[in-house]
Short mmCIF file of C-alpha atoms and ligand atoms in Angstrom, two decimals:
data_model
loop_
_atom_site.label_atom_id
_atom_site.label_comp_id
_atom_site.label_asym_id
_atom_site.label_seq_id
_atom_site.Cartn_x
_atom_site.Cartn_y
_atom_site.Cartn_z
CA MET A 9 36.87 -52.04 28.27
CA ASP A 10 39.60 -50.13 29.99
CA GLU A 11 37.83 -48.50 32.93
CA LYS A 12 40.81 -46.32 33.77
CA LEU A 13 40.83 -44.89 30.26
CA VAL A 14 37.11 -44.08 30.55
CA ALA A 15 37.67 -42.42 33.94
CA ASP A 16 40.63 -40.38 32.66
CA ILE A 17 38.73 -39.16 29.62
CA ARG A 18 35.65 -38.39 31.72
CA GLU A 19 37.71 -36.26 34.08
CA ARG A 20 39.42 -34.31 31.28
CA TYR A 21 36.11 -33.92 29.41
CA GLN A 22 34.43 -32.51 32.53
CA ARG A 23 37.34 -30.17 33.18
CA VAL A 24 37.21 -28.82 29.63
CA LEU A 25 33.41 -28.38 29.87
CA GLU A 26 33.91 -26.38 33.08
CA ARG A 27 36.52 -24.19 31.44
CA ILE A 28 34.25 -23.63 28.44
CA GLU A 29 31.45 -22.57 30.75
CA ALA A 30 33.72 -20.21 32.69
CA ALA A 31 35.15 -18.70 29.49
CA ALA A 32 31.64 -18.11 28.11
CA GLN A 33 30.54 -16.47 31.34
CA ARG A 34 33.60 -14.21 31.41
CA ALA A 35 32.73 -13.16 27.86
CA GLY A 36 29.12 -12.45 28.85
CA ARG A 37 27.87 -15.31 26.70
CA ASP A 38 25.40 -18.10 27.34
CA PRO A 39 27.54 -21.24 27.92
CA ARG A 40 24.99 -23.26 25.94
CA SER A 41 25.93 -21.27 22.85
CA VAL A 42 29.30 -23.08 22.76
CA ARG A 43 29.39 -26.74 21.75
CA LEU A 44 32.33 -29.03 22.28
CA VAL A 45 33.43 -31.30 19.42
CA VAL A 46 35.81 -33.97 20.73
CA VAL A 47 38.37 -34.70 18.03
CA THR A 48 39.27 -38.39 17.74
CA LYS A 49 41.16 -38.39 14.43
CA ALA A 50 43.92 -41.02 14.36
CA GLN A 51 42.70 -42.44 17.67
CA PRO A 52 41.93 -46.15 17.77
CA LEU A 53 38.38 -47.41 18.17
CA GLU A 54 39.03 -48.23 21.84
CA VAL A 55 39.71 -44.57 22.61
CA VAL A 56 36.60 -43.46 20.71
CA ARG A 57 34.49 -46.00 22.58
CA ALA A 58 35.97 -44.86 25.90
CA ALA A 59 35.11 -41.23 25.04
CA LEU A 60 31.52 -42.24 24.32
CA LYS A 61 31.34 -44.17 27.59
CA ALA A 62 32.64 -41.06 29.31
CA GLY A 63 29.63 -39.13 28.02
CA VAL A 64 30.94 -37.48 24.85
CA ARG A 65 28.26 -37.15 22.16
CA ILE A 66 29.80 -34.99 19.40
CA LEU A 67 32.87 -36.40 17.69
CA GLY A 68 35.10 -34.75 15.09
CA GLU A 69 37.05 -36.75 12.53
CA ASN A 70 39.43 -35.72 9.73
CA TYR A 71 39.73 -38.74 7.46
CA ALA A 72 36.56 -40.01 5.80
CA GLU A 73 37.45 -43.69 5.53
CA GLU A 74 38.82 -43.97 9.05
CA ALA A 75 35.72 -42.21 10.35
CA VAL A 76 33.24 -44.39 8.46
CA GLU A 77 34.83 -47.51 9.94
CA LYS A 78 34.32 -46.05 13.41
CA ILE A 79 30.78 -44.94 12.61
CA ASN A 80 29.83 -48.40 11.43
CA SER A 81 31.45 -50.10 14.42
CA LEU A 82 29.70 -47.91 16.98
CA LYS A 83 26.29 -47.19 15.50
CA ASP A 84 24.47 -49.98 17.32
CA GLU A 85 25.92 -49.01 20.69
CA PHE A 86 25.77 -45.21 20.85
CA VAL A 87 23.91 -42.23 19.47
CA VAL A 88 26.64 -39.92 18.18
CA GLU A 89 26.76 -36.68 16.20
CA TRP A 90 29.60 -37.12 13.70
CA HIS A 91 31.32 -33.99 12.43
CA MET A 92 33.80 -33.95 9.54
CA ILE A 93 36.45 -31.34 10.36
CA GLY A 94 39.27 -32.21 7.93
CA HIS A 95 39.89 -31.52 4.26
CA VAL A 96 37.64 -33.70 2.09
CA GLN A 97 39.09 -34.94 -1.17
CA SER A 98 36.60 -34.94 -4.05
CA ARG A 99 36.62 -38.70 -4.27
CA LYS A 100 35.56 -38.95 -0.61
CA ALA A 101 32.52 -36.72 -1.08
CA ALA A 102 30.09 -39.65 -1.29
CA LEU A 103 31.26 -40.99 2.09
CA VAL A 104 30.87 -37.61 3.73
CA ALA A 105 27.44 -37.04 2.18
CA ALA A 106 26.26 -40.42 3.46
CA HIS A 107 27.69 -40.55 6.98
CA PHE A 108 28.18 -37.14 8.59
CA ASP A 109 25.82 -34.84 10.47
CA LEU A 110 27.82 -31.66 9.93
CA LEU A 111 30.74 -30.65 7.74
CA HIS A 112 33.03 -27.97 9.20
CA SER A 113 35.52 -27.86 6.34
CA LEU A 114 33.78 -27.05 3.07
CA ASP A 115 36.67 -25.47 1.18
CA SER A 116 35.79 -25.33 -2.53
CA LEU A 117 32.89 -24.87 -4.92
CA LYS A 118 33.90 -28.09 -6.66
CA LEU A 119 33.56 -30.10 -3.44
CA ALA A 120 30.28 -28.33 -2.67
CA ARG A 121 28.85 -29.37 -6.04
CA ARG A 122 29.87 -32.99 -5.56
CA LEU A 123 28.45 -33.13 -2.05
CA ASP A 124 25.24 -31.52 -3.25
CA ALA A 125 24.85 -34.14 -5.99
CA PHE A 126 25.40 -37.06 -3.59
CA CYS A 127 23.06 -35.56 -1.01
CA ALA A 128 20.41 -35.07 -3.69
CA GLN A 129 20.68 -38.77 -4.62
CA ALA A 130 20.38 -39.72 -0.96
CA GLY A 131 17.48 -37.33 -0.42
CA ARG A 132 19.17 -35.44 2.41
CA VAL A 133 20.45 -31.98 3.20
CA LEU A 134 23.95 -31.66 4.66
CA PRO A 135 24.62 -28.75 7.04
CA ALA A 136 28.06 -27.27 6.41
CA MET A 137 30.41 -24.48 7.35
CA LEU A 138 32.78 -22.76 4.97
CA GLU A 139 36.44 -23.11 5.90
CA PHE A 140 38.60 -20.01 5.50
CA ASN A 141 42.37 -19.69 5.57
CA VAL A 142 42.76 -16.50 7.60
CA GLY A 143 46.50 -16.88 8.26
CA GLY A 144 47.80 -17.25 4.72
CA GLU A 145 49.82 -20.41 5.31
CA GLU A 146 50.22 -22.46 2.15
CA SER A 147 49.82 -25.70 4.05
CA LYS A 148 46.30 -24.78 5.20
CA PHE A 149 43.08 -25.51 3.38
CA GLY A 150 40.18 -23.11 3.09
CA PHE A 151 39.07 -20.24 0.91
CA PRO A 152 41.80 -17.57 0.90
CA ALA A 153 40.78 -14.92 3.41
CA TRP A 154 43.97 -13.49 4.95
CA ASP A 155 43.75 -10.31 2.84
CA GLU A 156 40.61 -8.49 3.93
CA LYS A 157 40.69 -6.20 0.89
CA ALA A 158 40.28 -9.28 -1.31
CA TRP A 159 37.13 -10.53 0.44
CA PRO A 160 34.78 -9.31 -2.32
CA SER A 161 36.44 -11.80 -4.69
CA LEU A 162 35.09 -14.63 -2.49
CA LEU A 163 31.49 -13.62 -3.07
CA PRO A 164 30.74 -15.31 -6.42
CA GLU A 165 31.76 -18.73 -5.10
CA VAL A 166 29.88 -18.26 -1.85
CA GLU A 167 26.83 -17.23 -3.81
CA ALA A 168 27.09 -20.34 -6.02
CA ILE A 169 27.34 -22.57 -2.93
CA LEU A 170 24.32 -20.89 -1.37
CA GLN A 171 22.30 -21.90 -4.41
CA LEU A 172 22.95 -25.62 -3.93
CA SER A 173 19.74 -26.95 -2.48
CA HIS A 174 21.14 -30.03 -0.70
CA LEU A 175 23.74 -28.15 1.32
CA ARG A 176 22.75 -25.78 4.08
CA LEU A 177 25.36 -23.27 5.13
CA ARG A 178 25.50 -22.65 8.86
CA GLY A 179 28.61 -20.52 9.35
CA LEU A 180 32.40 -20.34 9.14
CA MET A 181 35.36 -22.38 10.32
CA THR A 182 39.09 -21.77 10.56
CA MET A 183 42.31 -23.40 11.68
CA PRO A 184 44.78 -20.56 12.36
CA PRO A 185 48.57 -20.96 12.37
CA LEU A 186 49.84 -23.03 15.28
CA PHE A 187 51.27 -21.05 18.18
CA ASP A 188 52.20 -21.99 21.72
CA GLN A 189 50.54 -18.90 23.23
CA PRO A 190 46.74 -18.80 22.90
CA GLU A 191 46.86 -15.00 22.72
CA GLN A 192 48.62 -15.28 19.35
CA SER A 193 45.53 -16.90 17.80
CA ARG A 194 43.30 -13.99 18.74
CA PRO A 195 43.81 -11.80 15.62
CA TYR A 196 42.86 -14.77 13.42
CA PHE A 197 39.70 -15.51 15.39
CA GLN A 198 38.82 -11.81 15.17
CA ARG A 199 39.37 -11.88 11.43
CA LEU A 200 37.01 -14.84 11.03
CA ARG A 201 34.38 -12.97 12.99
CA ARG A 202 34.77 -9.87 10.81
CA LEU A 203 34.39 -12.12 7.78
CA GLN A 204 31.20 -13.51 9.31
CA GLU A 205 29.83 -9.96 9.53
CA PHE A 206 30.93 -9.24 5.97
CA LEU A 207 29.16 -12.32 4.61
CA ALA A 208 26.06 -11.72 6.70
CA GLN A 209 25.79 -8.24 5.19
CA ARG A 210 26.14 -9.52 1.63
CA PHE A 211 23.89 -12.56 2.08
CA PRO A 212 21.48 -11.70 4.88
CA GLN A 213 19.06 -14.45 3.87
CA ALA A 214 21.64 -17.14 4.71
CA ASP A 215 22.55 -18.49 8.15
CA TRP A 216 26.06 -17.42 9.24
CA SER A 217 25.53 -18.01 12.94
CA GLU A 218 28.13 -20.71 13.63
CA LEU A 219 31.83 -20.01 14.18
CA SER A 220 33.95 -23.16 14.47
CA MET A 221 37.32 -22.10 15.91
CA GLY A 222 39.64 -23.02 18.76
CA THR A 223 41.50 -26.24 19.66
CA SER A 224 43.09 -27.66 22.83
CA LEU A 225 45.57 -24.78 22.93
CA ASP A 226 43.38 -21.75 22.38
CA TYR A 227 39.71 -22.59 22.88
CA GLU A 228 39.17 -20.09 25.69
CA THR A 229 40.45 -17.28 23.48
CA ALA A 230 38.20 -18.52 20.67
CA ILE A 231 35.17 -18.45 22.99
CA GLN A 232 35.98 -14.86 23.96
CA GLU A 233 35.99 -14.04 20.24
CA GLY A 234 32.65 -15.71 19.54
CA ALA A 235 33.26 -19.42 18.84
CA THR A 236 30.10 -21.54 18.83
CA PHE A 237 31.98 -24.79 18.17
CA VAL A 238 35.37 -25.59 19.69
CA ARG A 239 37.24 -28.63 18.37
CA ILE A 240 39.33 -30.29 21.08
CA GLY A 241 41.35 -33.46 20.79
CA THR A 242 44.52 -33.89 22.83
CA ALA A 243 43.27 -32.05 25.93
CA ILE A 244 40.54 -34.71 26.29
CA VAL A 245 41.60 -37.95 24.62
CA GLY A 246 45.37 -37.49 24.92
CA SER A 247 48.01 -37.29 22.23
CA ARG A 248 47.46 -39.02 18.94
CA PRO A 249 49.34 -42.23 18.27
CA SER A 250 51.99 -41.55 15.62
CA HIS A 251 51.65 -43.48 12.39
C1 PLP B 24 43.30 -32.15 15.04
C2 PLP B 24 42.37 -31.02 14.86
C3 PLP B 24 41.80 -30.38 15.97
C4 PLP B 24 42.12 -30.74 17.41
O1 PLP B 24 43.41 -30.39 17.75
P1 PLP B 24 43.94 -30.67 19.26
O2 PLP B 24 45.21 -29.91 19.31
O3 PLP B 24 44.12 -32.14 19.38
O4 PLP B 24 42.92 -30.17 20.18
C5 PLP B 24 40.88 -29.37 15.71
N1 PLP B 24 40.55 -29.01 14.47
C6 PLP B 24 41.09 -29.61 13.38
C7 PLP B 24 40.67 -29.16 12.02
C8 PLP B 24 42.00 -30.62 13.54
O5 PLP B 24 42.54 -31.20 12.47
#
């Protein structure tokens, strides 16, 4: 084990936790209402293990197969909450249903139905957030939500997902367009929060409490706008190795 790597990650992790706490306090929020998901996609097992040794307990991964290898390698050593934050292809639904504690990126009714069927077989309920594309970029996944006037057209699919008994909706997630100034993300975070209010009005019986938004570049802005999960990779575990 590379002790320097553990020490470096621990220091960056602590610094980010402090900044999260300060951002929550500035926004008049309870710092415990914001949870930090450390994103280890594309990072080798050694980096993931170092993050766990540094005290990290919630990990976010984007690729089901890569994540399941890590989960299996680490499950005897550490207790970890594994979050799937990337687009899930239909044929990977079984892996996600079997191995993850929370899905941030539920982006279609078709995927929801497949996950529900696998969870039913496994006798479990998977908590999930709906991913919305609030910026309108074609490259982004998520239910289309950049045009607020078109929000009512999202309702039938949301209603169908709410009826699936082995998925439990917990809130909303987004990945806004990439900017270099955190302030530029703010309108997108605000839009996701307005959408949360819209959905909560239409489906008051459901739980819309979680807002997963904000990455290394803009998490303090996201916290100001109501994020309950921030997803941070590079600021804690360093840049991703290129493939
Ligand atoms: C990679 C990724 C992150 C983390 O991005 P960083 O810039 O490394 O903090 C967050 N959310 C999603 C969906 C990602 O794919």
